[in-house]
PDB file of C-alpha atoms in Angstrom:
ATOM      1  CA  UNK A 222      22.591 -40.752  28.799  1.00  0.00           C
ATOM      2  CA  UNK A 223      26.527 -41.321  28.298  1.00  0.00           C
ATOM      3  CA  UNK A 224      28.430 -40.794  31.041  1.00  0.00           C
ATOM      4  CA  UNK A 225      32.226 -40.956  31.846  1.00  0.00           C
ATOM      5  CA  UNK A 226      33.986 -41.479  34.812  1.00  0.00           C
ATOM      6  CA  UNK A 227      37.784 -41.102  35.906  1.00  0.00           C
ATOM      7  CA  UNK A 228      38.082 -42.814  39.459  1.00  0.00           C
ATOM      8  CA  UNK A 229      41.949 -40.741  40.166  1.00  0.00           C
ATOM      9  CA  UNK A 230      41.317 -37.304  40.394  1.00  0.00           C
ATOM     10  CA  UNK A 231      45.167 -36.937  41.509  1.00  0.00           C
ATOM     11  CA  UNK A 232      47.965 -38.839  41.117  1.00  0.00           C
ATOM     12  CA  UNK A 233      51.530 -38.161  42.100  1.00  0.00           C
ATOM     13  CA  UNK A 234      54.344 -40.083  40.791  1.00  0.00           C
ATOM     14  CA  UNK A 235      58.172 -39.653  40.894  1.00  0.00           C
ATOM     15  CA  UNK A 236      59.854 -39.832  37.414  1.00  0.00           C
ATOM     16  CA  UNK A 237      60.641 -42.945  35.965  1.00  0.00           C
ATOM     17  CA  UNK A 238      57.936 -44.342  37.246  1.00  0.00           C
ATOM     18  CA  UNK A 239      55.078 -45.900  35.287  1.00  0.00           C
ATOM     19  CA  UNK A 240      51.504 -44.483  34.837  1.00  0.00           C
ATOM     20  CA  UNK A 241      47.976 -45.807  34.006  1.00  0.00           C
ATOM     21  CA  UNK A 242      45.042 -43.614  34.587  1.00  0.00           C
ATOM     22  CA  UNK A 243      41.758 -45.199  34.333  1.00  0.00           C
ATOM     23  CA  UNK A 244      38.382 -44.131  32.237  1.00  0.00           C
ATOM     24  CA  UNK A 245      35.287 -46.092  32.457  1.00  0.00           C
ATOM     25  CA  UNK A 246      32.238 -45.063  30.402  1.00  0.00           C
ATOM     26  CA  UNK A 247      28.749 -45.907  30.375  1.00  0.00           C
ATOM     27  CA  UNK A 248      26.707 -46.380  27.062  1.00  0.00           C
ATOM     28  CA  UNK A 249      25.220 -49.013  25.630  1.00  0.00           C
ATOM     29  CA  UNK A 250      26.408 -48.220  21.717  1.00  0.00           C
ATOM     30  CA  UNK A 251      29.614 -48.147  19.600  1.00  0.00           C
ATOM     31  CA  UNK A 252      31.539 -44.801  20.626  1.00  0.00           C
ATOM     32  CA  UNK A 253      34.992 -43.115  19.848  1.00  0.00           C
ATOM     33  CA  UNK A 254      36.863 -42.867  23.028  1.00  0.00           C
ATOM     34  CA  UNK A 255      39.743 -40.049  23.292  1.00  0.00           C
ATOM     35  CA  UNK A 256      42.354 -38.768  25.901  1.00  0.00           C
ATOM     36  CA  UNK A 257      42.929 -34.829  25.833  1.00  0.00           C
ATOM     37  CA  UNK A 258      45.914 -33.063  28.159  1.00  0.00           C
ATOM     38  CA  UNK A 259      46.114 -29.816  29.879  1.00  0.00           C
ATOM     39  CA  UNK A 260      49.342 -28.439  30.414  1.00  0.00           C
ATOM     40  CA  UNK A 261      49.522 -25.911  32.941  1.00  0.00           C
ATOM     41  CA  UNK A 262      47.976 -22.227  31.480  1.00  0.00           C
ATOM     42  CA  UNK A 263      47.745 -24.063  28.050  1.00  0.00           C
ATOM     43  CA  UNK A 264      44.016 -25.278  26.472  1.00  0.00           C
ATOM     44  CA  UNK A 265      43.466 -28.652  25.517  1.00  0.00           C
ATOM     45  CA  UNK A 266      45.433 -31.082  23.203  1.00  0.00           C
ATOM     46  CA  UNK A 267      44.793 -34.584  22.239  1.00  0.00           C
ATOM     47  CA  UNK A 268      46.942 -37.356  23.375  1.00  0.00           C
ATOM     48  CA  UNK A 269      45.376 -39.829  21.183  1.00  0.00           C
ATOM     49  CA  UNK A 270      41.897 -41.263  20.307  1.00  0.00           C
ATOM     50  CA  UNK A 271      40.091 -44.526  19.283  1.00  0.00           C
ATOM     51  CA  UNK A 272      37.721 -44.812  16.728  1.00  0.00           C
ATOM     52  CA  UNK A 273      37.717 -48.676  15.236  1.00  0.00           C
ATOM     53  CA  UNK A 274      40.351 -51.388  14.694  1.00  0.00           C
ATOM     54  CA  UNK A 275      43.537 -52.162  16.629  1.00  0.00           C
ATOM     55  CA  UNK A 276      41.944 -51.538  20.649  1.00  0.00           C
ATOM     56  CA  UNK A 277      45.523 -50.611  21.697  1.00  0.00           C
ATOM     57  CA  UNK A 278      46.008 -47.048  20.684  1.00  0.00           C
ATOM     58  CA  UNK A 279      49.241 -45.093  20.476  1.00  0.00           C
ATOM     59  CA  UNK A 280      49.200 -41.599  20.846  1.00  0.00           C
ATOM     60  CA  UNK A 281      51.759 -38.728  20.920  1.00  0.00           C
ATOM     61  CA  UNK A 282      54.833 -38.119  23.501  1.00  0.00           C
ATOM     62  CA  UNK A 283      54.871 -42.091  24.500  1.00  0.00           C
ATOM     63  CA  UNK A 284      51.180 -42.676  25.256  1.00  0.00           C
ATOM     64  CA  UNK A 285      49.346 -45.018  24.920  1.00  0.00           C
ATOM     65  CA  UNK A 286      45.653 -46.206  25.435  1.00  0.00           C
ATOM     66  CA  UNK A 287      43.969 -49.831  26.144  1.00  0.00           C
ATOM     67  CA  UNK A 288      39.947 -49.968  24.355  1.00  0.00           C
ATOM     68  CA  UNK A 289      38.578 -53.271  26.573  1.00  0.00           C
ATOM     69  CA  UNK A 290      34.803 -53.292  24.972  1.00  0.00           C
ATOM     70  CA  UNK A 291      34.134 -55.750  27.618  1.00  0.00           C
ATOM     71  CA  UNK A 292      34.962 -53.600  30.548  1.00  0.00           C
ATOM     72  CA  UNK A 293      33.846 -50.448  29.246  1.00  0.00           C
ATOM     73  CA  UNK A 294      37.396 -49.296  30.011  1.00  0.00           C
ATOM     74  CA  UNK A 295      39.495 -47.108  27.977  1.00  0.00           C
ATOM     75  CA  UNK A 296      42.502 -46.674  30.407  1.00  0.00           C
ATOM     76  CA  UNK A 297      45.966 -44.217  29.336  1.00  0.00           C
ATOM     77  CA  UNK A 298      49.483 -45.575  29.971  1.00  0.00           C
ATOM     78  CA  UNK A 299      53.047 -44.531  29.898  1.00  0.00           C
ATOM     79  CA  UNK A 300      55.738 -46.810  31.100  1.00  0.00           C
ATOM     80  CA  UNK A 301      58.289 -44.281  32.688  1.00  0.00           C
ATOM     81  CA  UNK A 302      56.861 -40.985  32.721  1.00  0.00           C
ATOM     82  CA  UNK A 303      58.633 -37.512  32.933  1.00  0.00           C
ATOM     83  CA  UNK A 304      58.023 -33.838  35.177  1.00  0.00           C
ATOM     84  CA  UNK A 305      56.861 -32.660  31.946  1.00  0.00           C
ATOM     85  CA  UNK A 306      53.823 -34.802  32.017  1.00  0.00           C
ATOM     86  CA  UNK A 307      52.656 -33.133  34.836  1.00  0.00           C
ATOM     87  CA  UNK A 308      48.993 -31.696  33.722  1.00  0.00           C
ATOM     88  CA  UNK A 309      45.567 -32.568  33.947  1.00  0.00           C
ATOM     89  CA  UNK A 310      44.365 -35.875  31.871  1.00  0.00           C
ATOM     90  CA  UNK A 311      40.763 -36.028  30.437  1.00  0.00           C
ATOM     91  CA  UNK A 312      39.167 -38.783  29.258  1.00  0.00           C
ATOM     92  CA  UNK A 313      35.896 -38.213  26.807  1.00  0.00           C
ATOM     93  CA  UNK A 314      33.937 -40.360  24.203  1.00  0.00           C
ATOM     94  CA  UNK A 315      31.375 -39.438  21.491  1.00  0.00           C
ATOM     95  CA  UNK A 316      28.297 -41.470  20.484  1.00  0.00           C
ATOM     96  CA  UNK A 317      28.664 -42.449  16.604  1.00  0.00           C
ATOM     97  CA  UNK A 318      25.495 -42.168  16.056  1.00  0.00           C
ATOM     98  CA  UNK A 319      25.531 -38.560  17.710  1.00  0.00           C
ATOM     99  CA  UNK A 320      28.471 -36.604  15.219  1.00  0.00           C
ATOM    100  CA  UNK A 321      31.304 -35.202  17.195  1.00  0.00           C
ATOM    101  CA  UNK A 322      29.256 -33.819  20.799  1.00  0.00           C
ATOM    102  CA  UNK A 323      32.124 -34.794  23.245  1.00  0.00           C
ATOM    103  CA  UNK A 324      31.460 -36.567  26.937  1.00  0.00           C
ATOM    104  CA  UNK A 325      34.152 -35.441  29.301  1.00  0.00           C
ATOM    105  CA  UNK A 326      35.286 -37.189  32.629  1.00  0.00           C
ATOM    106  CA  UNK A 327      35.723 -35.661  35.547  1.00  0.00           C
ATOM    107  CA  UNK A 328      39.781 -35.439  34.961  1.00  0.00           C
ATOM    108  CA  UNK A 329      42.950 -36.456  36.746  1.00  0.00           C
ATOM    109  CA  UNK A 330      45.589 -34.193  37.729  1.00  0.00           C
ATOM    110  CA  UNK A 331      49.011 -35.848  37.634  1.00  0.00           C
ATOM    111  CA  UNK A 332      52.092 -34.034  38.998  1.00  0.00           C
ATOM    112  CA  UNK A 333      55.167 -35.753  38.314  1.00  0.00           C
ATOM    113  CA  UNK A 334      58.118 -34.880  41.134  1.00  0.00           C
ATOM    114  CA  UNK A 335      61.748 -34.521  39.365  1.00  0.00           C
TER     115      UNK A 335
ATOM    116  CA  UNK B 146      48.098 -28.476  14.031  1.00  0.00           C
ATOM    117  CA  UNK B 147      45.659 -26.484  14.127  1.00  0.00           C
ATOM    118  CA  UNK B 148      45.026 -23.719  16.096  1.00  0.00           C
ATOM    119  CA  UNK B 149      42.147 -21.660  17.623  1.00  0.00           C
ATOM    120  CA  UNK B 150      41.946 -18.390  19.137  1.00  0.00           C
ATOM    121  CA  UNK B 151      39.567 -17.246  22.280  1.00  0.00           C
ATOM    122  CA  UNK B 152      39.113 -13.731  23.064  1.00  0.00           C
ATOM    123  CA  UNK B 153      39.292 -12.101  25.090  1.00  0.00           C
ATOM    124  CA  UNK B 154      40.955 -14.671  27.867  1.00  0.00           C
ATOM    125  CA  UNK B 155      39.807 -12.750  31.115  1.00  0.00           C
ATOM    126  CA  UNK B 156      36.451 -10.431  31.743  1.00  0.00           C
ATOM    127  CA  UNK B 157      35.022  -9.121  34.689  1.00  0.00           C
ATOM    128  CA  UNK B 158      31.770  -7.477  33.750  1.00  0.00           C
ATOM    129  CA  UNK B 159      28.925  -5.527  35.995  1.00  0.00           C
ATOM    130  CA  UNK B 160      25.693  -8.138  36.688  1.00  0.00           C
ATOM    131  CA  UNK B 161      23.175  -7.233  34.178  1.00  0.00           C
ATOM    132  CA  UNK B 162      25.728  -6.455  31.276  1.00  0.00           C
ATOM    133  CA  UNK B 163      26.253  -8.785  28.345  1.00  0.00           C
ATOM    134  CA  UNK B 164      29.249  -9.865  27.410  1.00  0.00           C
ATOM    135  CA  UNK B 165      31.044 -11.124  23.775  1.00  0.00           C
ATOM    136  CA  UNK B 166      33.316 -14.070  23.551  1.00  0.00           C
ATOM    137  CA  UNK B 167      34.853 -14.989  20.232  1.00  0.00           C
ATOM    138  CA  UNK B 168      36.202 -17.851  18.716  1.00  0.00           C
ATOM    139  CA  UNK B 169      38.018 -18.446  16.056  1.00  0.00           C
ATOM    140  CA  UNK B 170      39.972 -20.860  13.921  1.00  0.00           C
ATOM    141  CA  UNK B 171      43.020 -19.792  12.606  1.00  0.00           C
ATOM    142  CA  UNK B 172      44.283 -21.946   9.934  1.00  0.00           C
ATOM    143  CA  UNK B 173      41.173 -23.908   8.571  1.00  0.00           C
ATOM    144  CA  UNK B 174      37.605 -23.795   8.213  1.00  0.00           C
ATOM    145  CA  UNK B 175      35.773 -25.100  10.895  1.00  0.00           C
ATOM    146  CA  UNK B 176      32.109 -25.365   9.742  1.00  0.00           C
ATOM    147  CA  UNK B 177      31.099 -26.404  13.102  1.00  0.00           C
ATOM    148  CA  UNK B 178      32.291 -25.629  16.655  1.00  0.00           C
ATOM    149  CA  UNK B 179      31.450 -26.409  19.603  1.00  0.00           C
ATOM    150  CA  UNK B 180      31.180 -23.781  23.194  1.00  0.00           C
ATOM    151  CA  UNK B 181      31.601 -25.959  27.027  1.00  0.00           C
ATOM    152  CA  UNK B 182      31.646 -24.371  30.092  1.00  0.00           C
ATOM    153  CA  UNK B 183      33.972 -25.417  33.147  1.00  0.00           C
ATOM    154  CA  UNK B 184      33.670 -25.187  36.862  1.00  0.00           C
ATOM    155  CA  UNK B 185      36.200 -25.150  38.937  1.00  0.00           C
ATOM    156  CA  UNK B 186      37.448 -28.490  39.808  1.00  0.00           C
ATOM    157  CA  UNK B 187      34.984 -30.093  37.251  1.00  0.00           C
ATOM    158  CA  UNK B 188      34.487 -31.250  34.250  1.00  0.00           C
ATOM    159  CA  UNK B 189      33.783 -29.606  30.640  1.00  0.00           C
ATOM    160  CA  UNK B 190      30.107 -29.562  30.115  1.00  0.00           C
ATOM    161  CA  UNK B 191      28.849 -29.133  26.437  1.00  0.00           C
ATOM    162  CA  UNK B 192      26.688 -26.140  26.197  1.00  0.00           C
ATOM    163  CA  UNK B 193      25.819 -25.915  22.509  1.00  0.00           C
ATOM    164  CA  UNK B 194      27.192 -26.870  18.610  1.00  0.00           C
ATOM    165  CA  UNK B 195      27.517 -24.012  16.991  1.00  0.00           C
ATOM    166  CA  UNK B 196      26.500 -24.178  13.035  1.00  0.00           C
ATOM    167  CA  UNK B 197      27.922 -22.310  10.423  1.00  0.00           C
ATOM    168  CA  UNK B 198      24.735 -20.985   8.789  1.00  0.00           C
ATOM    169  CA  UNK B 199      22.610 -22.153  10.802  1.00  0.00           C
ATOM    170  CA  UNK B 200      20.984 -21.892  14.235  1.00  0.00           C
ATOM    171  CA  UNK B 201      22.844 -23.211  16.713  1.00  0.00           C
ATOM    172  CA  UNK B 202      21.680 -26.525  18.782  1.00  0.00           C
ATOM    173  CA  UNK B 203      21.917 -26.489  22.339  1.00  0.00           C
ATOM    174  CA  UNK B 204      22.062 -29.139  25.372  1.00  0.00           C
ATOM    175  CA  UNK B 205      19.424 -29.996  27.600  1.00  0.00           C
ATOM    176  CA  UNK B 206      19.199 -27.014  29.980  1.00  0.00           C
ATOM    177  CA  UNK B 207      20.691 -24.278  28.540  1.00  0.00           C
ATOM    178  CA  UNK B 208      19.091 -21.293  28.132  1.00  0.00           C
ATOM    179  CA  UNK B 209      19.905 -20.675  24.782  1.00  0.00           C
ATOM    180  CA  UNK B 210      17.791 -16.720  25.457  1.00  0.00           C
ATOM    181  CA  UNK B 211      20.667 -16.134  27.969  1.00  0.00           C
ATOM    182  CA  UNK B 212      24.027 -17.547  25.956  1.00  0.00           C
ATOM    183  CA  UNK B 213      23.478 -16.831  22.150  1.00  0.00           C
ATOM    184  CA  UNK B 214      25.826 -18.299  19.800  1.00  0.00           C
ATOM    185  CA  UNK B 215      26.609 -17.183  16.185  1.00  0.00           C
ATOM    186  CA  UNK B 216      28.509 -18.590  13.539  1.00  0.00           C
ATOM    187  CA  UNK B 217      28.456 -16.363  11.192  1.00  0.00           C
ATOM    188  CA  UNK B 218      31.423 -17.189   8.843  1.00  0.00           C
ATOM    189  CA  UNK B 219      33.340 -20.462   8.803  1.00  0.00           C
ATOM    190  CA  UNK B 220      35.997 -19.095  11.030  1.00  0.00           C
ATOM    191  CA  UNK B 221      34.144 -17.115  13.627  1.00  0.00           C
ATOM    192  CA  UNK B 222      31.318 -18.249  16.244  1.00  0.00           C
ATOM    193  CA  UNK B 223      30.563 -15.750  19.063  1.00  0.00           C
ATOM    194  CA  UNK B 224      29.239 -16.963  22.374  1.00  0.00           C
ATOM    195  CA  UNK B 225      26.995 -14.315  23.539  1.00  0.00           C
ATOM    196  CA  UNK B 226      26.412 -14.135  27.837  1.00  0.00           C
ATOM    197  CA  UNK B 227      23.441 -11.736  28.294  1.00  0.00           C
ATOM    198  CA  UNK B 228      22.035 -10.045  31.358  1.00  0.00           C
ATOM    199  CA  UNK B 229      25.025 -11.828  33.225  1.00  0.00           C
ATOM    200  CA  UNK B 230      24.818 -13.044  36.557  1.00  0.00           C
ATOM    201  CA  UNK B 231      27.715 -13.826  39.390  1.00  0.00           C
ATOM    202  CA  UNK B 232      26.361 -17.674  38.905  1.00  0.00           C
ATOM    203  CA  UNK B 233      27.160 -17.168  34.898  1.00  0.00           C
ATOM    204  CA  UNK B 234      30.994 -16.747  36.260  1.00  0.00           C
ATOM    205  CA  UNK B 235      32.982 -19.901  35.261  1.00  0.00           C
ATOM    206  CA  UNK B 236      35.582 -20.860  32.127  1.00  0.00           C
ATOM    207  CA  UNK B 237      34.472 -20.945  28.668  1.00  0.00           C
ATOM    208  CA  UNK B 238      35.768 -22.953  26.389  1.00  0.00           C
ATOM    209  CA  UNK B 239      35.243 -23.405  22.509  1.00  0.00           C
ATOM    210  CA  UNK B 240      36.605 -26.054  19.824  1.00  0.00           C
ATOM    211  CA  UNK B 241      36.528 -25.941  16.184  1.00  0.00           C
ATOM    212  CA  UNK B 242      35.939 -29.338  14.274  1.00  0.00           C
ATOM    213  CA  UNK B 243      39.039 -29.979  11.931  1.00  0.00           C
ATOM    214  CA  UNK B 244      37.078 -31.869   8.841  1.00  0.00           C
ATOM    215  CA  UNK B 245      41.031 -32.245   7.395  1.00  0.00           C
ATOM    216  CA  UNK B 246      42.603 -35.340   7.267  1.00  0.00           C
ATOM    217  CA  UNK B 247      40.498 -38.540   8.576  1.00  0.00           C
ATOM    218  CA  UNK B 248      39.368 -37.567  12.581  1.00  0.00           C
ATOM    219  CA  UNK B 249      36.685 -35.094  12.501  1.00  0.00           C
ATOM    220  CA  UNK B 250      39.229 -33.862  15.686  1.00  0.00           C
ATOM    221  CA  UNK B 251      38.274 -30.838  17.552  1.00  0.00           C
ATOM    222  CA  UNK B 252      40.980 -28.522  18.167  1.00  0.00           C
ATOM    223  CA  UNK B 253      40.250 -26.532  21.558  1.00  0.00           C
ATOM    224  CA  UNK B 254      41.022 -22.704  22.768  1.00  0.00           C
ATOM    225  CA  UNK B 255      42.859 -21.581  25.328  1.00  0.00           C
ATOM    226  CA  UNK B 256      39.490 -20.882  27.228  1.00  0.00           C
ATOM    227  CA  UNK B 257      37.535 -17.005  28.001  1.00  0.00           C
ATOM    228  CA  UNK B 258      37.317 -16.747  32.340  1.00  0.00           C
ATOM    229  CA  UNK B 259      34.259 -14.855  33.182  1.00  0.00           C
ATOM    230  CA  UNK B 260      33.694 -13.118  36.185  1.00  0.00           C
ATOM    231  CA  UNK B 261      30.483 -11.404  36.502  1.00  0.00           C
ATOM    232  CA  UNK B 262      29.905  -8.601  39.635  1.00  0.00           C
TER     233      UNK B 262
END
């Protein structure tokens, strides 16, 4: 079975500074890898997703996201994040050969300090 | 972007009661959706895809006697807890499948907290 793992479950960072969370997964087929947010009290959004092409994705409010087939690795990155990125980060894939069913990591709770 | 709608967001029911969740999307049709189930300080774990339709398919280890799902239109599934437990407490959490555009994204609620007696 797929699996997905995020090794941070919480980072701290002061603003400015620069953030990569990491996602590994674990299946041995072609998948569509995706980073959702949780702002505090709010449900879940998508930052950004990867289904085929380019491996370096760009997603909304200055994310982006690295596909490395080699390393399994689908890690998120911002280069000078703000306080309001502070929320919980999940990583999740789905099997192409399996529809839309969605794989969820473990998550990673950032909190930014102003 | 599109939205969805859980209700309600809190419960506390009596252990042995059932118990109704809805969810629904807003501003498209969402001929499939899809109900996980959070614990605290964990993951979502994918309970069941919900068919409009059609019977719903669930995951390995769900009882799906004890959480019935129906989709009954292409807006609405319900997510159905019966003869609740205290160990059925925990967050539920639906999405709708967006077929618009080219993603196939799933658009999530704001999530239905259960606490069962």
């Amino acid at each position: 079975a797929q699996s997905v793992s995020q090794h941070n479950h919480h980072v701290i960072l002061s603003e400015a500074a620069s953030l990569e969370l990491g996602c590994n997964y674990s299946y041995g087929g072609t998948v569509n890898l995706f980073w959702y947010v949780q702002y505090p009290g709010q449900h879940l959004q998508l930052l950004l997703k990867y289904f085929s092409g380019d491996p370096l994705v760009k997603g909304i409010k200055g994310f982006e996201a690295e596909f490395i087939k080699s390393k399994f690795s689908f890690n998120l990155r911002k280069p000078s994040v703000q306080w309001s990125d502070t929320a919980e980060y999940f990583c999740a894939l789905s099997k192409k050969s399996s529809g839309d069913k969605l794989t969820f990591g473990t998550g990673t709770r950032l909190a930014v300090r102003p | 972007g599109a939205v969805v709608s859980q209700h309600p967001s809190r419960v506390i029911c009596k252990s042995g009661t059932s118990v109704k969740i809805e969810c629904r999307s807003l501003d498209f049709q969402a001929t499939t959706m899809f109900w996980y189930r959070q614990f605290p300080k964990q993951s979502l774990m994918l309970m069941a895809t919900s068919n409009e339709g059609s019977k719903a398919t669930y995951e390995q280890g769900v009882e799906k006697d004890k959480f019935l799902i129906n989709h009954a239109s292409l807006t609405l599934s319900t997510l159905t807890v019966t003869s609740a437990h205290p160990e059925d407490s925990s967050f539920y959490i639906c999405s709708a499948r967006d077929t618009r555009g080219d993603g196939y994204e799933q658009y999530f609620g704001p999530g239905t907290r259960l606490t069962v007696t």
